[in-house]
Short mmCIF file of C-alpha atoms and ligand atoms in Angstrom, two decimals:
data_model
loop_
_atom_site.label_atom_id
_atom_site.label_comp_id
_atom_site.label_asym_id
_atom_site.label_seq_id
_atom_site.Cartn_x
_atom_site.Cartn_y
_atom_site.Cartn_z
CA MET A 1 15.02 -21.52 21.02
CA ALA A 2 14.70 -18.51 18.49
CA LYS A 3 13.63 -15.23 19.88
CA LEU A 4 11.19 -12.90 17.82
CA ILE A 5 10.22 -9.57 19.28
CA ILE A 6 6.91 -7.95 18.32
CA LYS A 7 6.11 -4.35 17.42
CA SER A 8 2.87 -4.38 15.79
CA GLY A 9 -0.68 -3.27 17.41
CA GLY A 10 0.38 -2.70 21.04
CA ALA A 11 -0.38 -5.04 23.80
CA GLU A 12 -3.52 -6.40 22.71
CA GLY A 13 -2.17 -7.23 19.17
CA PHE A 14 0.83 -8.96 20.54
CA ALA A 15 -1.49 -11.47 22.39
CA GLU A 16 -2.83 -12.57 19.17
CA TRP A 17 0.40 -12.38 17.37
CA ARG A 18 1.51 -14.67 20.49
CA ARG A 19 -1.31 -17.13 19.81
CA HIS A 20 -0.92 -17.56 16.03
CA PHE A 21 2.62 -18.45 16.66
CA ALA A 22 2.35 -20.46 19.45
CA ALA A 23 -0.10 -22.82 16.32
CA CYS A 24 2.30 -22.43 13.40
CA ALA A 25 5.74 -22.12 14.99
CA PRO A 26 5.71 -23.47 18.48
CA GLY A 27 9.57 -23.46 18.40
CA LEU A 28 10.04 -19.87 18.52
CA GLU A 29 9.63 -17.36 21.71
CA THR A 30 7.35 -14.40 20.95
CA ILE A 31 8.38 -11.22 23.23
CA PHE A 32 6.55 -8.33 23.52
CA TRP A 33 8.44 -4.76 22.65
CA GLU A 34 7.68 -2.92 25.88
CA ALA A 35 8.62 -6.12 27.91
CA PRO A 36 11.81 -6.21 29.87
CA HIS A 37 14.45 -8.37 27.72
CA ASP A 38 18.41 -8.66 26.86
CA PRO A 39 18.42 -6.96 23.25
CA ALA A 40 21.49 -9.00 22.77
CA SER A 41 19.47 -12.32 22.39
CA ILE A 42 16.54 -11.27 19.98
CA ASP A 43 17.11 -13.12 16.90
CA TYR A 44 13.73 -11.42 14.87
CA ALA A 45 12.01 -8.70 14.62
CA LEU A 46 8.72 -8.13 13.42
CA VAL A 47 7.67 -4.68 13.57
CA TRP A 48 5.78 -1.68 11.84
CA ASP A 49 6.83 1.23 13.55
CA PRO A 50 10.21 0.87 15.83
CA GLU A 51 11.35 3.66 17.91
CA PRO A 52 14.47 4.97 16.64
CA GLY A 53 17.57 3.01 17.47
CA ARG A 54 15.85 -0.28 19.07
CA LEU A 55 17.05 -1.92 16.15
CA ALA A 56 20.54 -0.65 15.88
CA ALA A 57 20.86 -2.02 19.73
CA MET A 58 19.95 -5.83 18.63
CA PRO A 59 23.52 -6.89 17.66
CA ARG A 60 22.15 -10.86 16.74
CA LEU A 61 19.27 -9.57 14.69
CA ARG A 62 19.56 -12.05 11.83
CA CYS A 63 15.94 -10.74 10.12
CA ILE A 64 13.53 -7.84 10.34
CA PHE A 65 9.97 -8.41 8.95
CA SER A 66 7.68 -5.43 8.38
CA SER A 67 4.57 -6.00 9.31
CA GLY A 68 2.91 -4.47 6.41
CA ALA A 69 4.33 -4.79 2.73
CA GLY A 70 5.52 -0.94 2.89
CA VAL A 71 8.47 -0.19 5.02
CA ASP A 72 8.68 3.32 5.61
CA GLY A 73 7.89 3.09 9.36
CA ILE A 74 11.46 1.15 9.64
CA ILE A 75 14.02 3.01 7.13
CA ARG A 76 12.47 6.48 8.50
CA ASP A 77 14.84 5.07 11.53
CA PRO A 78 18.45 6.67 10.50
CA SER A 79 20.29 4.10 12.52
CA TRP A 80 17.78 1.22 11.23
CA PRO A 81 20.23 -1.45 10.48
CA VAL A 82 21.02 -1.30 7.19
CA HIS A 83 22.94 -5.02 6.63
CA VAL A 84 20.29 -6.65 8.22
CA PRO A 85 17.50 -8.39 5.81
CA LEU A 86 14.66 -6.40 5.84
CA VAL A 87 11.43 -8.74 4.65
CA ARG A 88 8.15 -6.92 2.90
CA MET A 89 4.77 -8.46 4.54
CA THR A 90 3.57 -10.28 1.40
CA PRO A 91 1.46 -13.32 2.03
CA PRO A 92 -0.46 -14.52 -0.60
CA GLY A 93 -3.58 -12.80 0.75
CA ALA A 94 -2.31 -9.46 0.53
CA ALA A 95 -2.02 -9.21 -3.16
CA GLN A 96 -5.44 -10.38 -3.66
CA ARG A 97 -6.75 -7.68 -1.25
CA MET A 98 -5.20 -5.18 -3.06
CA ALA A 99 -6.61 -6.85 -6.29
CA GLU A 100 -10.30 -7.04 -5.07
CA TYR A 101 -9.59 -3.20 -3.47
CA VAL A 102 -8.23 -1.50 -7.02
CA ALA A 103 -11.22 -3.70 -8.86
CA TRP A 104 -13.87 -2.37 -6.37
CA ALA A 105 -12.42 1.32 -6.63
CA ALA A 106 -12.38 1.25 -10.50
CA LEU A 107 -15.78 -0.11 -10.52
CA HIS A 108 -17.05 2.57 -7.68
CA LEU A 109 -15.75 5.05 -9.79
CA ILE A 110 -17.20 3.84 -13.32
CA ARG A 111 -20.58 3.34 -11.99
CA GLY A 112 -20.96 6.58 -9.56
CA GLY A 113 -21.02 4.80 -6.25
CA ARG A 114 -20.23 8.15 -4.58
CA ARG A 115 -22.89 10.21 -6.52
CA MET A 116 -25.70 6.89 -5.59
CA ALA A 117 -24.41 7.04 -1.56
CA LEU A 118 -25.04 10.89 -1.73
CA ASN A 119 -28.83 10.20 -3.17
CA GLN A 120 -29.60 7.40 -1.58
CA ALA A 121 -28.63 9.40 1.99
CA CYS A 122 -31.22 11.98 0.77
CA GLY A 123 -33.91 10.00 -0.69
CA ARG A 124 -33.04 11.16 -4.74
CA TRP A 125 -34.07 8.42 -7.37
CA GLU A 126 -31.76 9.43 -10.18
CA ASP A 127 -30.15 7.39 -13.16
CA PHE A 128 -27.23 8.35 -15.23
CA ASP A 129 -24.73 7.10 -17.94
CA HIS A 130 -21.59 5.45 -17.51
CA PRO A 131 -19.11 4.24 -19.17
CA ILE A 132 -18.16 0.20 -19.42
CA ALA A 133 -14.60 -1.16 -18.23
CA PRO A 134 -13.85 -1.76 -22.08
CA GLU A 135 -13.69 1.72 -22.55
CA THR A 136 -11.69 3.03 -19.43
CA ARG A 137 -8.10 2.68 -20.15
CA VAL A 138 -6.65 2.26 -16.27
CA GLY A 139 -3.31 3.12 -15.76
CA LEU A 140 -1.21 1.56 -12.78
CA MET A 141 1.85 3.20 -11.36
CA GLY A 142 3.72 0.46 -10.27
CA LEU A 143 3.72 -3.09 -11.15
CA GLY A 144 5.21 -4.50 -8.11
CA VAL A 145 3.50 -7.22 -6.01
CA MET A 146 0.19 -5.18 -5.50
CA GLY A 147 0.35 -3.51 -8.89
CA ALA A 148 0.75 -6.57 -10.92
CA ALA A 149 -2.05 -8.58 -8.97
CA ALA A 150 -4.44 -5.33 -9.62
CA ALA A 151 -3.43 -5.40 -13.45
CA ARG A 152 -4.57 -9.12 -13.67
CA ALA A 153 -7.96 -8.59 -11.57
CA LEU A 154 -8.48 -5.16 -14.12
CA LEU A 155 -7.90 -7.36 -17.16
CA ALA A 156 -10.13 -9.98 -16.09
CA LEU A 157 -12.98 -7.22 -15.65
CA GLY A 158 -12.39 -5.82 -19.29
CA PHE A 159 -10.35 -2.69 -18.80
CA PRO A 160 -7.24 -1.99 -20.81
CA VAL A 161 -4.30 -1.98 -18.61
CA ALA A 162 -0.74 -0.10 -18.80
CA GLY A 163 1.93 -0.03 -16.19
CA TRP A 164 4.25 2.77 -15.44
CA THR A 165 7.40 1.19 -13.98
CA ARG A 166 11.36 1.93 -14.52
CA ARG A 167 11.87 -1.71 -15.74
CA SER A 168 9.60 -4.04 -18.26
CA LYS A 169 7.77 -6.74 -16.52
CA GLY A 170 6.38 -8.29 -19.21
CA LEU A 171 2.95 -8.91 -18.10
CA PRO A 172 0.53 -10.38 -20.42
CA GLY A 173 -2.04 -7.87 -22.01
CA VAL A 174 -0.45 -4.96 -19.98
CA GLU A 175 1.17 -2.23 -22.08
CA GLU A 176 4.11 -1.00 -20.49
CA PHE A 177 5.69 2.76 -20.42
CA LEU A 178 9.29 2.70 -19.01
CA GLY A 179 10.72 5.52 -17.10
CA ASP A 180 10.45 9.06 -16.62
CA GLN A 181 10.13 10.00 -20.27
CA ALA A 182 7.48 7.89 -20.99
CA LEU A 183 5.06 9.60 -18.26
CA PRO A 184 3.54 12.02 -20.46
CA ALA A 185 2.21 9.58 -22.77
CA PHE A 186 1.27 7.13 -20.04
CA LEU A 187 -0.72 9.85 -18.84
CA ALA A 188 -2.32 10.90 -21.68
CA ARG A 189 -3.92 7.64 -22.44
CA THR A 190 -5.39 7.14 -18.75
CA ASP A 191 -8.67 7.60 -18.08
CA LEU A 192 -8.18 6.14 -14.32
CA LEU A 193 -4.84 6.48 -12.46
CA VAL A 194 -4.21 3.87 -9.86
CA CYS A 195 -0.83 4.61 -7.86
CA LEU A 196 0.69 1.32 -6.22
CA LEU A 197 4.27 3.26 -5.91
CA PRO A 198 6.90 3.00 -3.27
CA ALA A 199 7.31 5.82 -0.76
CA THR A 200 10.73 7.34 -2.32
CA PRO A 201 12.10 10.61 -2.73
CA GLU A 202 11.21 10.21 -6.68
CA THR A 203 7.42 9.64 -5.64
CA ARG A 204 7.37 11.95 -3.28
CA HIS A 205 4.41 14.03 -3.75
CA ILE A 206 3.61 13.00 -7.50
CA LEU A 207 0.30 12.96 -7.36
CA SER A 208 0.16 16.79 -7.46
CA ALA A 209 -1.49 19.37 -10.10
CA PRO A 210 1.28 19.10 -12.91
CA LEU A 211 0.74 15.30 -12.94
CA LEU A 212 -3.40 15.61 -12.48
CA SER A 213 -3.37 18.48 -15.58
CA ALA A 214 -1.35 15.99 -17.53
CA LEU A 215 -4.41 13.33 -17.54
CA PRO A 216 -7.52 13.61 -19.92
CA ARG A 217 -10.10 16.11 -18.55
CA GLY A 218 -12.07 14.25 -16.19
CA ALA A 219 -10.15 11.30 -15.09
CA MET A 220 -10.45 9.10 -12.14
CA LEU A 221 -7.75 8.68 -9.54
CA VAL A 222 -7.03 5.77 -7.00
CA ASN A 223 -4.61 6.03 -4.57
CA ALA A 224 -3.76 2.68 -2.41
CA ALA A 225 0.16 3.01 -1.96
CA ARG A 226 0.81 5.92 0.48
CA GLY A 227 -0.27 9.53 1.54
CA TRP A 228 3.16 10.33 0.87
CA HIS A 229 2.69 10.64 -2.83
CA GLN A 230 -0.40 13.23 -2.98
CA LYS A 231 -0.98 16.65 -2.59
CA ILE A 232 -4.43 16.73 -0.89
CA GLU A 233 -5.13 20.19 -1.60
CA ASP A 234 -3.90 19.65 -5.77
CA ILE A 235 -6.30 16.44 -5.62
CA LEU A 236 -9.63 18.69 -4.36
CA ALA A 237 -8.60 21.32 -6.43
CA ALA A 238 -8.57 19.34 -9.54
CA LEU A 239 -12.00 17.72 -8.51
CA ASP A 240 -13.77 20.83 -7.79
CA GLU A 241 -12.59 22.28 -11.44
CA GLY A 242 -13.55 18.98 -13.20
CA GLN A 243 -10.08 17.79 -13.91
CA LEU A 244 -10.63 15.03 -12.19
CA SER A 245 -14.29 13.47 -12.11
CA GLY A 246 -13.96 11.11 -9.10
CA ALA A 247 -11.36 9.73 -6.67
CA VAL A 248 -11.12 7.02 -4.57
CA LEU A 249 -8.43 7.28 -1.71
CA ASP A 250 -7.19 5.12 1.21
CA VAL A 251 -4.01 6.67 2.31
CA PHE A 252 -3.60 9.96 3.96
CA GLU A 253 -0.79 12.61 5.66
CA PRO A 254 -1.16 12.18 8.77
CA GLU A 255 -3.57 9.02 9.79
CA PRO A 256 -5.78 8.92 10.49
CA LEU A 257 -7.30 11.75 8.38
CA PRO A 258 -8.66 14.47 10.86
CA PRO A 259 -12.54 14.55 11.38
CA ASP A 260 -12.53 18.21 10.07
CA HIS A 261 -10.67 17.51 6.82
CA PRO A 262 -12.49 18.73 3.59
CA ALA A 263 -11.73 15.22 1.88
CA TRP A 264 -14.71 13.43 3.82
CA SER A 265 -17.08 15.63 2.41
CA HIS A 266 -16.30 16.27 -1.03
CA PRO A 267 -19.23 14.79 -3.14
CA ARG A 268 -16.70 13.29 -5.83
CA LEU A 269 -14.38 11.77 -3.19
CA THR A 270 -14.44 8.25 -1.52
CA VAL A 271 -12.47 8.46 1.61
CA THR A 272 -11.55 4.56 3.07
CA PRO A 273 -9.18 4.30 6.10
CA HIS A 274 -6.20 2.61 4.86
CA VAL A 275 -7.70 -0.78 4.71
CA ALA A 276 -6.77 -1.60 1.10
CA SER A 277 -4.71 -4.64 2.20
CA LEU A 278 -4.44 -5.50 5.46
CA PRO A 279 -4.19 -9.95 5.66
CA SER A 280 -4.81 -10.90 9.27
CA ARG A 281 -2.74 -11.39 11.65
CA ALA A 282 -2.95 -15.41 11.55
CA GLU A 283 -1.89 -14.91 7.92
CA ARG A 284 0.97 -12.67 8.30
CA ALA A 285 2.22 -15.06 11.35
CA ARG A 286 2.22 -17.96 8.92
CA PHE A 287 4.29 -15.90 6.26
CA VAL A 288 6.88 -14.60 8.99
CA ALA A 289 7.04 -18.64 10.44
CA GLU A 290 7.51 -19.68 6.63
CA GLN A 291 10.33 -17.15 6.39
CA ILE A 292 12.25 -18.26 9.42
CA ALA A 293 11.84 -21.68 8.70
CA LEU A 294 13.51 -20.99 5.23
CA LEU A 295 16.27 -18.53 7.14
CA GLU A 296 17.15 -21.08 9.62
CA ALA A 297 17.30 -24.04 6.64
CA GLY A 298 19.81 -21.80 5.16
CA GLY A 299 17.57 -20.15 2.34
CA THR A 300 17.04 -16.32 1.25
CA PRO A 301 13.76 -14.77 2.81
CA GLY A 302 11.76 -12.44 0.80
CA PRO A 303 10.56 -10.13 -0.93
CA LEU A 304 13.38 -8.25 0.75
CA PHE A 305 13.68 -4.22 0.77
CA ASP A 306 16.81 -2.94 -1.57
CA PRO A 307 18.46 -0.18 0.44
CA ALA A 308 20.15 0.95 -2.76
CA ARG A 309 16.75 1.47 -4.80
CA GLY A 310 14.66 2.53 -1.88
CA TYR A 311 11.95 0.21 -2.13
P1 NAP B 401 7.17 -3.14 -5.15
O1 NAP B 401 6.69 -4.63 -5.28
O2 NAP B 401 7.96 -2.85 -4.38
O3 NAP B 401 6.66 -2.45 -6.50
C1 NAP B 401 6.74 -1.26 -6.57
C2 NAP B 401 6.72 -0.71 -8.07
O4 NAP B 401 6.82 0.78 -7.96
C3 NAP B 401 7.62 -1.49 -9.08
O5 NAP B 401 6.96 -2.08 -10.20
C4 NAP B 401 8.60 -0.20 -9.66
O6 NAP B 401 9.21 -0.62 -10.68
C5 NAP B 401 7.66 0.75 -9.40
N1 NAP B 401 8.68 2.09 -9.08
C6 NAP B 401 9.19 2.29 -8.15
N2 NAP B 401 9.84 3.44 -8.35
C7 NAP B 401 9.52 3.91 -9.86
C8 NAP B 401 9.87 5.25 -10.12
N3 NAP B 401 10.65 6.01 -9.86
N4 NAP B 401 9.11 5.22 -11.10
C9 NAP B 401 8.29 4.25 -12.15
N5 NAP B 401 8.08 3.20 -11.34
C10 NAP B 401 8.59 3.02 -10.13
O7 NAP B 401 5.68 -2.49 -4.27
P2 NAP B 401 4.32 -3.15 -3.45
O8 NAP B 401 4.05 -4.13 -2.81
O9 NAP B 401 3.43 -3.52 -4.74
O10 NAP B 401 3.66 -2.18 -3.07
C11 NAP B 401 3.05 -1.07 -3.78
C12 NAP B 401 2.64 0.14 -2.54
O11 NAP B 401 1.35 0.25 -1.92
C13 NAP B 401 3.91 0.96 -1.33
O12 NAP B 401 3.81 1.91 -1.46
C14 NAP B 401 3.02 -0.18 -0.58
O13 NAP B 401 3.31 0.75 0.88
C15 NAP B 401 1.68 0.54 -0.41
N6 NAP B 401 0.83 -0.47 0.15
C16 NAP B 401 -0.56 -0.29 0.79
C17 NAP B 401 -1.72 -0.70 1.28
C18 NAP B 401 -2.89 -0.37 1.43
O14 NAP B 401 -3.62 -0.81 2.62
N7 NAP B 401 -3.15 0.72 1.51
C19 NAP B 401 -1.16 -2.28 1.55
C20 NAP B 401 -0.11 -3.01 0.64
C21 NAP B 401 1.04 -1.92 0.16
P3 NAP B 401 10.44 -1.15 -11.07
O15 NAP B 401 10.65 -2.66 -10.49
O16 NAP B 401 10.63 -0.90 -12.65
O17 NAP B 401 11.67 0.08 -10.58
C1 GLV B 402 -0.26 -1.49 4.36
O1 GLV B 402 -0.32 -0.05 4.46
C2 GLV B 402 1.01 -2.23 4.18
O2 GLV B 402 2.16 -1.33 3.70
O3 GLV B 402 1.00 -3.50 4.23
#
C-alpha cells in the first residue's frame, strides 16, 4: 500500500485529510507528519511548510504535493529534493475561487465598497460617482493558472484586460505586454493593477514606490499573490498621497497581519486574510488522489514547479 505523509493544518487538519483520502483513495495509507514512521517507507508527501531536511530524508519519495498553489513554504528549505516532482495544488475550484475574488475586488474598488462600509459604520448616507467596468483598464501581472482565470472573469464583466508576462499566452481578448521592457507601457495604461505573480527573486517587492508611481494617478491595486511582492509602507504612502485611490490586499508579510498594523484601519484599503483561493480539503484530496493514480499508471502529474524557472 502506497504511503502519503501529510503536514498541512496540524492534527485536526490531518484527521480531515484522512477522512477525505479514505473516501477517494482507499488504497492509500495516510500518515500524520508528527506520528512515528520510517522516512524510508514514504512514497508521497502533501505539505505546506515542512521543516528543513525532512523531505530530503525520504529516499523513496516519488512526488511532493504542495497543499497550496504556491510552493514558497517548501522551496525555502535549501535541502528540498529538487529531483522529486513538486505538484502545485490546482484543483478546478482553485482558479474559479481566484477568478471570483479578483472580480469581487475589482467591483468593490470601482463601486467604493470600503467607503460605503465606513459610511455604514457611522450611519452616514452618501452617494457618489464611480467608473463602470468598461471605463476601467485592468492590468494583470501574471497570466498563469490564477491570472488566466481572473482575466476571463474580468472580461465577462466588461473590463478591458491586459496581461504582463514573459511569454505570450494568446488569451482571447487580453492585450499582451511581454517582458521587462514592456512594463512601463503596461503600467501607463492600467487603472486597476492586479498582482498574480509567483514569488521569485525577480518579483521581490515589485509593488513598491517606483512601480506605483508609473501607474496613472488615482489607480487601484489588488494583490492576491504573496506579501513577498509588496512594500506595504509604499502602498500606504501611495494611498495617503492619492497616487492610489484604493487597494485590496489579501497577502502580507508576516501573516497573520499584526493587530496593530496601520493597514487594518486605512480608509482606502480593504484587507482580507489570505483567503482569495482556498479550496476545501475534500477538493484538494481528490486532486492529489487523481495525480497519484496518474503517476501509478505511468503518467506525468502537474502542474509542476519548475526549479529552473523558479515557479
Ligand atoms: P503560475 O501558474 O506559475 O503563473 C505565473 C505567471 O506569472 C505566469 O503567467 C508567468 O508568465 C508570470 N511571471 C512569472 N515571472 C514573471 C516575471 N518576472 N515577469 C513577468 N511575468 C512573470 O502561478 P499561479 O498558480 O497563477 O499563481 C499566481 C500567484 O498567486 C502565486 O504567487 C501564488 O502563490 C498565488 N496564489 C495566492 C492564493 C491566495 O489565496 N491568495 C491562492 C493561490 C495562488 P510566463 O509563464 O510567461 O513566465
Ligand atoms: C495560497 O496562497 C496558495 O498558494 O494556494
